[in-house]
Coordinates of C-alpha atoms in Angstrom, one line a residue:
Chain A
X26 CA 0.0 0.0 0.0
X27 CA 3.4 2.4 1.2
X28 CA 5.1 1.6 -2.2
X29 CA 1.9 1.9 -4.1
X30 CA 1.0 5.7 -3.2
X31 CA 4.5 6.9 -3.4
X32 CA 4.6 5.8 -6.7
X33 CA 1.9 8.5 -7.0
X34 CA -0.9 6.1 -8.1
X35 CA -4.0 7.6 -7.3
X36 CA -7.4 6.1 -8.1
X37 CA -10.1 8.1 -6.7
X38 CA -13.1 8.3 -8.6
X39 CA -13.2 12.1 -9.0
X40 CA -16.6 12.0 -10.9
X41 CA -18.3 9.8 -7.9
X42 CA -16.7 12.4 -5.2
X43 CA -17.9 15.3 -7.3
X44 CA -21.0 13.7 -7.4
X45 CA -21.4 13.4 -3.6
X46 CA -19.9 16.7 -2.1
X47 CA -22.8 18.4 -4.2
X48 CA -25.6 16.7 -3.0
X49 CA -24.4 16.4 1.2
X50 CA -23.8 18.8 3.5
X51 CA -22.0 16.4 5.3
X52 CA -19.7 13.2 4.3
X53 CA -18.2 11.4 7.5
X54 CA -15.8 8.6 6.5
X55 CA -15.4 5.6 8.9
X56 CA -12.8 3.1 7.5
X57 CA -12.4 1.1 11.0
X58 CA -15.1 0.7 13.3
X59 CA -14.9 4.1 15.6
X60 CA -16.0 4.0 18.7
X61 CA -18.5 6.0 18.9
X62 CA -19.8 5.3 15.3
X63 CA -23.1 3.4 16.4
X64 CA -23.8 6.3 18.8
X65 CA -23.3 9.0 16.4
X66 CA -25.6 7.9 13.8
X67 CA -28.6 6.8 16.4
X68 CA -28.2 10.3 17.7
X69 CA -28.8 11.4 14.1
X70 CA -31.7 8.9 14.1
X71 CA -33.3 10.3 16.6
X72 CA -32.9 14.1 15.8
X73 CA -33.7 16.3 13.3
X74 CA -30.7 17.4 11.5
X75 CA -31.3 20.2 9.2
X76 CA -28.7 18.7 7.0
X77 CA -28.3 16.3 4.8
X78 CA -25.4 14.1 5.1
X79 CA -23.5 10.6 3.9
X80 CA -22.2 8.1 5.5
X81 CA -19.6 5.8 4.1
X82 CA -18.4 2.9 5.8
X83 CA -16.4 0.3 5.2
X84 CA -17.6 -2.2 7.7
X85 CA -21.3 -3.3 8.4
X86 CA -21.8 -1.3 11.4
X87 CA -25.7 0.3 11.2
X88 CA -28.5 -0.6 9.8
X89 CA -28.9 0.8 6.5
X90 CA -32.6 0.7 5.4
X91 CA -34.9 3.2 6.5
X92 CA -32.5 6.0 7.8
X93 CA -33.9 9.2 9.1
X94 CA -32.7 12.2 6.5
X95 CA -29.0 11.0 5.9
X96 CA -27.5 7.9 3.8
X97 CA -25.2 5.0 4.1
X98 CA -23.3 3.4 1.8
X99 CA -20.6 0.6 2.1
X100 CA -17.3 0.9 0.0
X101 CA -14.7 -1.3 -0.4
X102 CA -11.5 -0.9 1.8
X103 CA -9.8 -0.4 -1.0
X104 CA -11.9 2.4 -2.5
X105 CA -12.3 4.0 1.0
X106 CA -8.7 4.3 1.2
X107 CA -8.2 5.7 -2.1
X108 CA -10.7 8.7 -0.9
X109 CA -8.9 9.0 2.3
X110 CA -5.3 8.9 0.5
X111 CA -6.7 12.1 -1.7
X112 CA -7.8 13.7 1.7
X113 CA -4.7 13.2 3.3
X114 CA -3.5 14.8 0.4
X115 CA -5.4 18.1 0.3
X116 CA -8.6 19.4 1.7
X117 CA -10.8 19.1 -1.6
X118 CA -13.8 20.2 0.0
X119 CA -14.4 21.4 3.4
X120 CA -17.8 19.4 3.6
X121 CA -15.6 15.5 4.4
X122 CA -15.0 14.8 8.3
X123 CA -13.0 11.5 8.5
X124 CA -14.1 9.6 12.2
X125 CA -10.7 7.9 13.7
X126 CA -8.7 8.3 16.6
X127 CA -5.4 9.9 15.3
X128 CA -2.1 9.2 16.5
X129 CA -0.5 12.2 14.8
X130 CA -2.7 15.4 16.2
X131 CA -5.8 16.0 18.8
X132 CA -9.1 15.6 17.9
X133 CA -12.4 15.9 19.6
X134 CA -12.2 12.4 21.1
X135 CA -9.9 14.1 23.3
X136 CA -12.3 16.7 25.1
X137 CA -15.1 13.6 25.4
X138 CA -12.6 11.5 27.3
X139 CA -11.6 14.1 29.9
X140 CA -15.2 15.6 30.2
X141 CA -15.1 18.4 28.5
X142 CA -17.9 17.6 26.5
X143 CA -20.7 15.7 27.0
X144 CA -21.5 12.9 24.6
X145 CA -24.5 15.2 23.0
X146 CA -22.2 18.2 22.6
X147 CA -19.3 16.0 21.3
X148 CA -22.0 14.8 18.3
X149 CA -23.0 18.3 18.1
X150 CA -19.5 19.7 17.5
X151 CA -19.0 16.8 14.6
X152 CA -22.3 18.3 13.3
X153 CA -21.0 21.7 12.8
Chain B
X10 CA -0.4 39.6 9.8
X11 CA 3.1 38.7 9.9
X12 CA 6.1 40.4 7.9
X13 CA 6.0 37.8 4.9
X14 CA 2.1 37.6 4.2
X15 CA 1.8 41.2 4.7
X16 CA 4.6 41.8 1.4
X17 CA 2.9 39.1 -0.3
X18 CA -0.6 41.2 0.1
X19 CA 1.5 44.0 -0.9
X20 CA 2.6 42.7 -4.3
X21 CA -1.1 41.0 -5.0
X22 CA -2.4 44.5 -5.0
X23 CA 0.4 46.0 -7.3
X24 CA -0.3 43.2 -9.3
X25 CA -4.2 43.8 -9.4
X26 CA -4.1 47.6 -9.6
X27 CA -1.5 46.8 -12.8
X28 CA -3.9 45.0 -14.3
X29 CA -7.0 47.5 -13.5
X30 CA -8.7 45.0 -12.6
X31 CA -10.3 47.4 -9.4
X32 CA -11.5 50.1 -12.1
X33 CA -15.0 50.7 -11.6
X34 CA -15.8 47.9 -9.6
X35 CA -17.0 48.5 -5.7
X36 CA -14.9 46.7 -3.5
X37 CA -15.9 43.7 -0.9
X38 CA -13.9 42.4 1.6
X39 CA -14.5 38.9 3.2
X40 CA -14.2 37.8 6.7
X41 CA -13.1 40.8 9.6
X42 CA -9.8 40.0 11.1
X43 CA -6.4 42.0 11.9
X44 CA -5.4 40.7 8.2
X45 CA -8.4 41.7 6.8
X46 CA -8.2 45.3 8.3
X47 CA -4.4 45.6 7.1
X48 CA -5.7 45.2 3.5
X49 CA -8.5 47.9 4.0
X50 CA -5.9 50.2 5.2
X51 CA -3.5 49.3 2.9
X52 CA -6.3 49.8 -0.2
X53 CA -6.9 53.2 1.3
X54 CA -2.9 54.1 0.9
X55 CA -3.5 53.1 -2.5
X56 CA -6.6 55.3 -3.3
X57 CA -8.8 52.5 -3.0
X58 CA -12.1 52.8 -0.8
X59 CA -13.3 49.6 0.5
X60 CA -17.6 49.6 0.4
X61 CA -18.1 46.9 2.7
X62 CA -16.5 44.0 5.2
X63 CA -18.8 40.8 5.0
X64 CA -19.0 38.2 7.6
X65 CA -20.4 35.3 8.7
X66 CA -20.4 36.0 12.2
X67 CA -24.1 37.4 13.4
X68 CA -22.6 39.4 16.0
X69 CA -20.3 41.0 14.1
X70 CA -22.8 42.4 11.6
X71 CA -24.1 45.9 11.8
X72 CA -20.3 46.9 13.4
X73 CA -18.4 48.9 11.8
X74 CA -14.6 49.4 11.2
X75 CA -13.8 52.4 10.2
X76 CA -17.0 53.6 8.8
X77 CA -17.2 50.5 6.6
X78 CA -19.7 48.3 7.5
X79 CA -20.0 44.7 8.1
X80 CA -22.8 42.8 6.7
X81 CA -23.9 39.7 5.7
X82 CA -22.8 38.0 2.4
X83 CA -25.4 37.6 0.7
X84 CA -26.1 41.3 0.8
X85 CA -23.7 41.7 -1.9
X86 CA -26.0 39.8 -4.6
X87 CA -28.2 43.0 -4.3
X88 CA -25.1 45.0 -5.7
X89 CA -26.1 46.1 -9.6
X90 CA -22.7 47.7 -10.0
X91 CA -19.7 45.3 -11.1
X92 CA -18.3 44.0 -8.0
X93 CA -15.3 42.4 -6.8
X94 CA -14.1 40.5 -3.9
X95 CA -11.0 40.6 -2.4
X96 CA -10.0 38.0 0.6
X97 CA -6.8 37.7 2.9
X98 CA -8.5 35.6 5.7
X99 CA -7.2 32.0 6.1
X100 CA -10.6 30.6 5.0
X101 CA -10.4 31.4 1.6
X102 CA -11.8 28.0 -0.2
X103 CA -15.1 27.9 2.0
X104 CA -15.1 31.4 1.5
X105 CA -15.1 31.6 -2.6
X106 CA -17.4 28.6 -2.1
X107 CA -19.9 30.0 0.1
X108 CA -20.4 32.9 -2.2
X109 CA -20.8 30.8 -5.4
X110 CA -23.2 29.1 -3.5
X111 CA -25.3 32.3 -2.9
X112 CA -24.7 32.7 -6.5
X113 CA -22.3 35.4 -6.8
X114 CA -20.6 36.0 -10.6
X115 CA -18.6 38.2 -10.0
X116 CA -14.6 38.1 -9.3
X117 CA -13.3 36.6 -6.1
X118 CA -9.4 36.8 -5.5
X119 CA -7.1 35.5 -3.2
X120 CA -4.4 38.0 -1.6
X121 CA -2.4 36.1 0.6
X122 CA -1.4 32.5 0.3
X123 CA -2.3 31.5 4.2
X124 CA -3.6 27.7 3.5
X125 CA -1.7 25.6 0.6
X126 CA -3.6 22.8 2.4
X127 CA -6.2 23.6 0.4
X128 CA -8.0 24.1 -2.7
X129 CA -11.6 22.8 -3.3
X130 CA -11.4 21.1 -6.5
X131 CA -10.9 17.4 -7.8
X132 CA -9.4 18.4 -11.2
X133 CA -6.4 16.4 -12.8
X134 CA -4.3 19.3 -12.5
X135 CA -5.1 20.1 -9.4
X136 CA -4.3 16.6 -8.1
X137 CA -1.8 16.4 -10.3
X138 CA -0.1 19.6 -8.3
X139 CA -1.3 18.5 -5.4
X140 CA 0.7 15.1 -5.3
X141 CA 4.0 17.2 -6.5
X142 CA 3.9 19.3 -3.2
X143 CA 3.5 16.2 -1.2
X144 CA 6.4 14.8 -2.9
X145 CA 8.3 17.9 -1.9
X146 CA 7.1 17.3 1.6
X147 CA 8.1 13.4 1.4
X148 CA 11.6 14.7 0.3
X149 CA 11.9 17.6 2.9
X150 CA 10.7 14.8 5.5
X151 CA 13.7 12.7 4.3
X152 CA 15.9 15.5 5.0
X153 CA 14.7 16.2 8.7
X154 CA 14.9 12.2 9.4
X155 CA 18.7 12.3 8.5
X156 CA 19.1 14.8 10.6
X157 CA 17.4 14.0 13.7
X158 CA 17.7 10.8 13.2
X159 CA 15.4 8.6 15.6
X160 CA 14.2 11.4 16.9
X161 CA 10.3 12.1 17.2
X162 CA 8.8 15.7 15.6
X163 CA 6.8 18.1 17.3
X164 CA 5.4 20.3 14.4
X165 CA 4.0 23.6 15.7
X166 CA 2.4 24.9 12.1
X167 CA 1.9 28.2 12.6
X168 CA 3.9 31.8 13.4
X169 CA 2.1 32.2 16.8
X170 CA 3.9 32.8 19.8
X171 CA 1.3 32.0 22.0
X172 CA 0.2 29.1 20.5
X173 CA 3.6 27.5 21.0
X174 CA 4.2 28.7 24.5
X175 CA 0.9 26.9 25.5
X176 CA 2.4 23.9 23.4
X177 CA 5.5 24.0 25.1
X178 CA 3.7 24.5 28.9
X179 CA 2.4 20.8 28.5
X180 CA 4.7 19.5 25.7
X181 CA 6.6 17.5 29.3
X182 CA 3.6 15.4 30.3
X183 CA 2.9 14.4 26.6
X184 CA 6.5 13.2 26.2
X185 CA 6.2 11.2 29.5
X186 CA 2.3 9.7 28.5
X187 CA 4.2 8.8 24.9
X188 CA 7.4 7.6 26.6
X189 CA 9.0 9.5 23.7
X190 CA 13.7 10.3 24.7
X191 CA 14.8 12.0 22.0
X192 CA 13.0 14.4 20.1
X193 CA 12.9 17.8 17.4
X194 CA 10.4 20.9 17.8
X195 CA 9.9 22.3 14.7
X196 CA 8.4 25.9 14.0
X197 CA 8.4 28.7 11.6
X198 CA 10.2 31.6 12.5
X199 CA 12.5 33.1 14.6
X200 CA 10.1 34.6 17.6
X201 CA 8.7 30.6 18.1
X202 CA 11.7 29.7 17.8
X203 CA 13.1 31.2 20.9
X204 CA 10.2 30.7 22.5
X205 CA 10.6 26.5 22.7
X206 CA 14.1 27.6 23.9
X207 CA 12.8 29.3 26.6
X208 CA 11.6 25.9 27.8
X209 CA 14.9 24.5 27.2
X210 CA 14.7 22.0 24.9
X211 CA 17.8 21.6 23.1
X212 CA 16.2 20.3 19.3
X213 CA 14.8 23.3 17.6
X214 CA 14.2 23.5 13.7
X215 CA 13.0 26.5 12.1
X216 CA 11.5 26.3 8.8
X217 CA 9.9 28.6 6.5
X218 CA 5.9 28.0 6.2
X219 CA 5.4 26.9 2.8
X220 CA 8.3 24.4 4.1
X221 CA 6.3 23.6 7.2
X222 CA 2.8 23.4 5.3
X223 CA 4.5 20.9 2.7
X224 CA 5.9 18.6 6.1
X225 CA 3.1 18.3 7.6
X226 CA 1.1 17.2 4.5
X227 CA 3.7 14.7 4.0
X228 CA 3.8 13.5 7.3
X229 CA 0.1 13.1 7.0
X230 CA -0.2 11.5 3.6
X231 CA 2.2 8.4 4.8
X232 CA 0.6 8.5 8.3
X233 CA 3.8 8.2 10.3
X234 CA 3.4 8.1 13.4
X235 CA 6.8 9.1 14.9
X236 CA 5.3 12.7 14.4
X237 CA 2.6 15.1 15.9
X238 CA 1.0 18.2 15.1
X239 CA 0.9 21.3 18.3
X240 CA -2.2 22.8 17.1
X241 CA -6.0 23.1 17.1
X242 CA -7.2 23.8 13.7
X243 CA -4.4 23.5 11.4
X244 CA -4.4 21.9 9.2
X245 CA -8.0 21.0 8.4
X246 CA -7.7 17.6 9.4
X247 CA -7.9 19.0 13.1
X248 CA -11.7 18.7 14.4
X249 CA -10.8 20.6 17.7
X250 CA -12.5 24.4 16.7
X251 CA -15.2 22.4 15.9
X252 CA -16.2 22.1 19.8
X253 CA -16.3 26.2 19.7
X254 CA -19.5 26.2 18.3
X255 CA -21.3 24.4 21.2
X256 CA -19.2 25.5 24.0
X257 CA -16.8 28.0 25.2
X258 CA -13.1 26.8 25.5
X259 CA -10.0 28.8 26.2
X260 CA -6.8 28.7 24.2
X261 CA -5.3 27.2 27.2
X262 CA -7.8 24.2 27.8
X263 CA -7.8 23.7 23.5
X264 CA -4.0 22.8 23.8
X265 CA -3.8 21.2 27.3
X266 CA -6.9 19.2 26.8
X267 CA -7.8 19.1 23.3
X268 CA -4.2 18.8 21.6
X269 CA -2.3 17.1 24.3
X270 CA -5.5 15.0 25.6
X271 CA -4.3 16.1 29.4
X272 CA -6.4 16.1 32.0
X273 CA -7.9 18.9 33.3
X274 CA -6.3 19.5 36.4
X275 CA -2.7 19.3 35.0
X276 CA -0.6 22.1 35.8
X277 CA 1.2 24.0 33.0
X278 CA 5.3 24.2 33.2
X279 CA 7.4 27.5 33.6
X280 CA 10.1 28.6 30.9
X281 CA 13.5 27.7 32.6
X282 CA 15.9 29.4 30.4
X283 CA 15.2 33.0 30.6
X284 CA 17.4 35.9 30.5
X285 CA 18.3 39.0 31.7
X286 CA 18.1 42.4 29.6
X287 CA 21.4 44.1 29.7
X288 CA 20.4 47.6 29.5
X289 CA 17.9 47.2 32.3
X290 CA 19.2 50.3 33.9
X291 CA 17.8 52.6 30.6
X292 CA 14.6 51.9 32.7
X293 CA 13.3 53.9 35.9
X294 CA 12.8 50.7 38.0
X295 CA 9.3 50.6 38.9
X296 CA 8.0 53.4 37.2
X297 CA 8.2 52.8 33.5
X298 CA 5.4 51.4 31.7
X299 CA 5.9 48.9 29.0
X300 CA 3.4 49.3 26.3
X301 CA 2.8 46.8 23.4
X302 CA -0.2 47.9 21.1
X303 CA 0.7 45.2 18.1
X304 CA -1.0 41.9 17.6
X305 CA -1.7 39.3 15.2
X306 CA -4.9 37.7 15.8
X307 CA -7.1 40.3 17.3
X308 CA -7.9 43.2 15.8
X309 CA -6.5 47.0 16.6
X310 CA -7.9 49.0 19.4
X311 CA -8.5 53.0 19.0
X312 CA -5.3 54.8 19.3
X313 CA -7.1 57.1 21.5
X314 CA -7.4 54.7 24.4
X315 CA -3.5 54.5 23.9
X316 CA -3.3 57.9 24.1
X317 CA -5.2 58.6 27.0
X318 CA -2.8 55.8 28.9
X319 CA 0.4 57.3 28.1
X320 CA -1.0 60.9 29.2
X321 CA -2.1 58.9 32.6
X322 CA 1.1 57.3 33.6
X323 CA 3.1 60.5 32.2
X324 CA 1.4 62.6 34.6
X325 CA 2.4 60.1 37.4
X326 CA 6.2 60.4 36.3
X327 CA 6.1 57.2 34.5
X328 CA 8.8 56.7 32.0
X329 CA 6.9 55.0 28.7
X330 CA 8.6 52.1 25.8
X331 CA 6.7 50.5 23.4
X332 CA 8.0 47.3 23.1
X333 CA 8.4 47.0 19.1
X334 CA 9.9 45.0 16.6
X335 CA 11.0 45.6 13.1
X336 CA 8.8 48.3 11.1
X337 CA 6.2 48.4 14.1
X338 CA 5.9 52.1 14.8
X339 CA 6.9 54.0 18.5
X340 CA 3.8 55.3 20.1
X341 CA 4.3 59.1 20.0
X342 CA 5.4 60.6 23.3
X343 CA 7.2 56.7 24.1
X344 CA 10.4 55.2 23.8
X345 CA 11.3 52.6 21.3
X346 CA 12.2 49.1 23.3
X347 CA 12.9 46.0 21.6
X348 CA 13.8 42.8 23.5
X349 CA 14.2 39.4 23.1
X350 CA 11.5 36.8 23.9
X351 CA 13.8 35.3 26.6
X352 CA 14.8 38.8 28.0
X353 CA 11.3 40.5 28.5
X354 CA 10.2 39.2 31.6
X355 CA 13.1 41.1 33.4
X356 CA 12.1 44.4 31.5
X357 CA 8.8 44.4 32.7
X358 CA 9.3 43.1 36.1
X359 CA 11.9 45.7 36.5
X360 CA 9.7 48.6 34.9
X361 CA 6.6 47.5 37.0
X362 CA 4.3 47.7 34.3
X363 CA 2.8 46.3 31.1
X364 CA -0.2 47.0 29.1
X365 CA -0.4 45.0 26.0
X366 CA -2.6 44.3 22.9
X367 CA -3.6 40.5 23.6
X368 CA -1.0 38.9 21.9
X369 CA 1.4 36.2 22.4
X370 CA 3.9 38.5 23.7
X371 CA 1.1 38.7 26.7
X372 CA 1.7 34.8 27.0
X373 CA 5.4 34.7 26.8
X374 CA 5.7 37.4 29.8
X375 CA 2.6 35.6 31.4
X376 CA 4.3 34.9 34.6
X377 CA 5.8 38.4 35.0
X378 CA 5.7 39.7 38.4
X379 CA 4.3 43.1 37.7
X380 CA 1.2 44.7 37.2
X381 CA 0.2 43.3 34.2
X382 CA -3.0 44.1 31.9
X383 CA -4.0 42.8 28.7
X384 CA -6.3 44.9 26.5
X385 CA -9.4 43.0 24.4
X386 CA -11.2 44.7 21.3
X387 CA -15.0 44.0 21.7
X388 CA -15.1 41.4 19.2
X389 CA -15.8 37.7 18.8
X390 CA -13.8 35.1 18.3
X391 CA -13.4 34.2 15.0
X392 CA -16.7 32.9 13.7
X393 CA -17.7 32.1 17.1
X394 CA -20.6 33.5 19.5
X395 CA -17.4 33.9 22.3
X396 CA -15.8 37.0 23.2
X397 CA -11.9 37.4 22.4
X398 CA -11.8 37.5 26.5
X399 CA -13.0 34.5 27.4
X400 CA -10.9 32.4 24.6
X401 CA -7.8 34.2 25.7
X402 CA -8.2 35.2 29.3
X403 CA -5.1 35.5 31.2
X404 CA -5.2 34.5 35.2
X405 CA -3.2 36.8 37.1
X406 CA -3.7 40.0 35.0
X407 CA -6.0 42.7 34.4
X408 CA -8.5 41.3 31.1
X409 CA -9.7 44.9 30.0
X410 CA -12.4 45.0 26.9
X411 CA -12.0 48.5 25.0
X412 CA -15.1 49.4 23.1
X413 CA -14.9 50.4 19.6
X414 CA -15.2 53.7 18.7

């Protein structure tokens, strides 16, 4: 994987991406299962978001069918890194918010785990 | 707005006004900010008269600077005259794209470079570009490895002194939590520079920005994880500002808690290597006033307010410095004083007393023991609903708000 991006191939689907940051407000990537992924998505459930927003996942972790206002759709690990290897590469749109845990900088995870924020307001900030 | 942006805004004008491409057009400005109030003044040298500021932020709107008014953006569509937008605020993509959006035609441009990190567009070329700068960042990456070799690398992005004296007040417990030996800080510019010296550590690289931006991007695009970014909202991939919008969070708390993920009650560490300004004795101890009326992120108070100070501590026999650097101008009726970082805790403690536009100066002398006050324009927080005050409140000083005029 290493060898093959610093050769510089790059295989995004720049139509599909196109595609998508038009029509969402919102595109949240999840290539592992975070931990707060199941949470996040039943408090979309169960409020109404003026938004509308995409969820792509790699790993069967909600329930598809029936979602309340925003979509899900599973990708290939090899496709969903593709889009994250373009967003690591440049901000192409300010509308993609990738869930993980980083290693290499703070996040938001960070103010949940020592109490800054509540659960509610740490969904509400990944809203904004 | 630093040294280098403020000559590259310089030459974006020349370059505009040589191609007349202001002529008859009413000028907008996007996004109020210190940077964005340089290029209004700096338009006005040039015969230029900027109509209006627009911003996102609802409490900003209706204020004025200047006489020009800030408004919402979508009052430009109403314009019928040819228009034209000119932006030098760090959010220029989301900015060009918000106004599209509303359906503005008319021309946007970009002044100052501030955020290579992005550009929203998936085009070949852009991509294309886009993987060449990450390539330079791979080979600049190279470079630092070799010479810091197995060493890990605190990258502080940004020309902020405050931002990395909070960074290097907790950097300690992080190195302890990550059981990390050896390691570089890396930061742009001389004044952060001297700054992580302060603290002592012995590892100190300074780059230029479009150097730094290119790192970082690098370090994030092979996800190596014997690195770590020292800040909360650059680049984009940082969620932390996010939390702003539900709930009020000092600068402090954002690097303690946010960057470092330390807990709450964790005490911040001292600079250890600070020294001693040889001409101390050019002051009257305890009666001079140091005054520093310069900053980068928040926006100029009246110069009447500085005026009525000096006039104040003249008539109590106060001898009066600005502390400046470079082409920053002397207050009238002060003396010119320019320090090191590392020396200007003595000056002040020896003079007695500082009153400073909040800016990271106000951080690096933050444990001065004088009588210290830190001055606040009446404004927000970027495009938040907080108050400059509360995001960069300083315990142990005077926090003074000065009303606009």
């Amino acid at each position: 994987m290493k060898e093959n991006y610093l050769q510089g191939n790059i295989n995004c689907d720049r139509e599909l991406l196109s595609e998508i940051i038009n029509k969402y407000d919102m595109i949240y990537v999840i290539s592992t299962a975070h931990w707060l992924c199941h949470s996040f998505i039943e408090y979309i459930y169960m409020h109404n978001i003026n938004k509308s927003l995409l969820f792509i996942l790699n790993v069967e972790a909600v329930n598809a069918a029936e979602n309340n206002g925003f979509d899900v759709v599973y990708w290939e690990e090899e496709t969903v890194n593709e889009l994250l290897k373009t967003y690591y590469m440049y901000e192409f749109s300010h509308k993609i918010r990738v869930l993980t845990i980083p290693e290499q900088y703070g996040s938001l995870d960070n103010y949940l785990l020592n109490g800054l924020l509540t659960e509610e307001e740490y969904f509400k900030a990944l809203l904004c | 707005m630093d040294k280098f942006h403020y000559e590259e805004m310089s030459e974006s004008i020349a370059a505009i006004e040589k191609d007349n491409i202001l002529n008859g057009k009413v000028i907008y400005t996007f996004g109020h900010c210190n940077a964005t109030e340089e290029l209004i003044d700096l338009l006005k040298e040039h015969g230029y008269q900027v109509f209006a500021i627009m911003d996102n932020n609802v409490s900003k709107q209706g204020t004025y600077y200047n006489d020009i008014p800030i408004i919402p953006p979508d009052v430009i569509l109403r314009e019928k005259i040819p228009t034209i937008v000119l932006i030098v605020a760090r959010a220029y993509e989301a900015m060009a794209a918000q106004l599209r959006n509303l359906g503005y035609k008319g021309e946007i441009k970009k002044l100052v470079e501030y955020n290579s990190f992005s550009e929203y567009s998936l085009s070949a070329d852009t991509i294309k570009r886009k993987y060449e700068r990450v390539q330079r960042g791979m080979s600049m990456l190279e470079k630092l490895k070799n010479k810091y070799q197995y060493c890990f690398r605190f990258l502080c992005p940004f020309s902020a002194l405050g931002d990395v004296f909070y960074a290097m007040s907790y950097l300690p417990y992080f190195l302890e939590k990550r059981n990390i030996k050896k390691y570089v800080v890396c930061v742009v510019g001389k004044g952060c520079y001297d700054v992580v010296k302060m603290f002592g550590h012995k590892s100190v690289e300074n780059l230029a920005q479009n150097n730094m931006d290119e790192i970082i991007q690098a370090e994030l695009y092979t996800n190596d994880n014997q690195s770590f970014i020292l800040h909360h909202d650059r680049p984009y991939v940082i969620n932390l500002n996010k939390a702003l919008y539900t709930k009020m969070i000092p600068l402090e708390v954002m690097c303690r808690s946010g960057i470092y993920g330390l807990p709450q009650d964790t005490i911040p560490c001292k600079p250890t290597h600070l020294q001693v300004y040889p001409k101390l004795d050019e002051l009257k101890k305890g009666k001079s006033l140091i005054v520093s009326p310069y900053a980068k992120s928040v926006t100029n108070i009246p110069m009447s307010y500085w005026e009525c100070v000096i006039a104040e501590y003249k008539q109590k026999g106060y001898d009066i410095f600005t502390s400046a650097v470079g082409t920053e101008k002397t207050l009238q009726g002060t003396k010119r004083i320019e320090v090191p970082l590392a020396e200007m805790q003595s000056v002040v403690e020896y003079a007695g007393a500082f009153i400073g536009l909040r800016s990271g100066l106000c951080d690096v002398i933050k444990y001065a023991n004088c009588n210290k006050t830190a001055l606040y324009p009446d404004r927000c927080y970027s495009d938040t609903k907080w108050k400059m005050k509360e995001i960069y409140y300083l315990d142990g000083w005077d926090n003074i708000v000065i009303e606009q005029e």
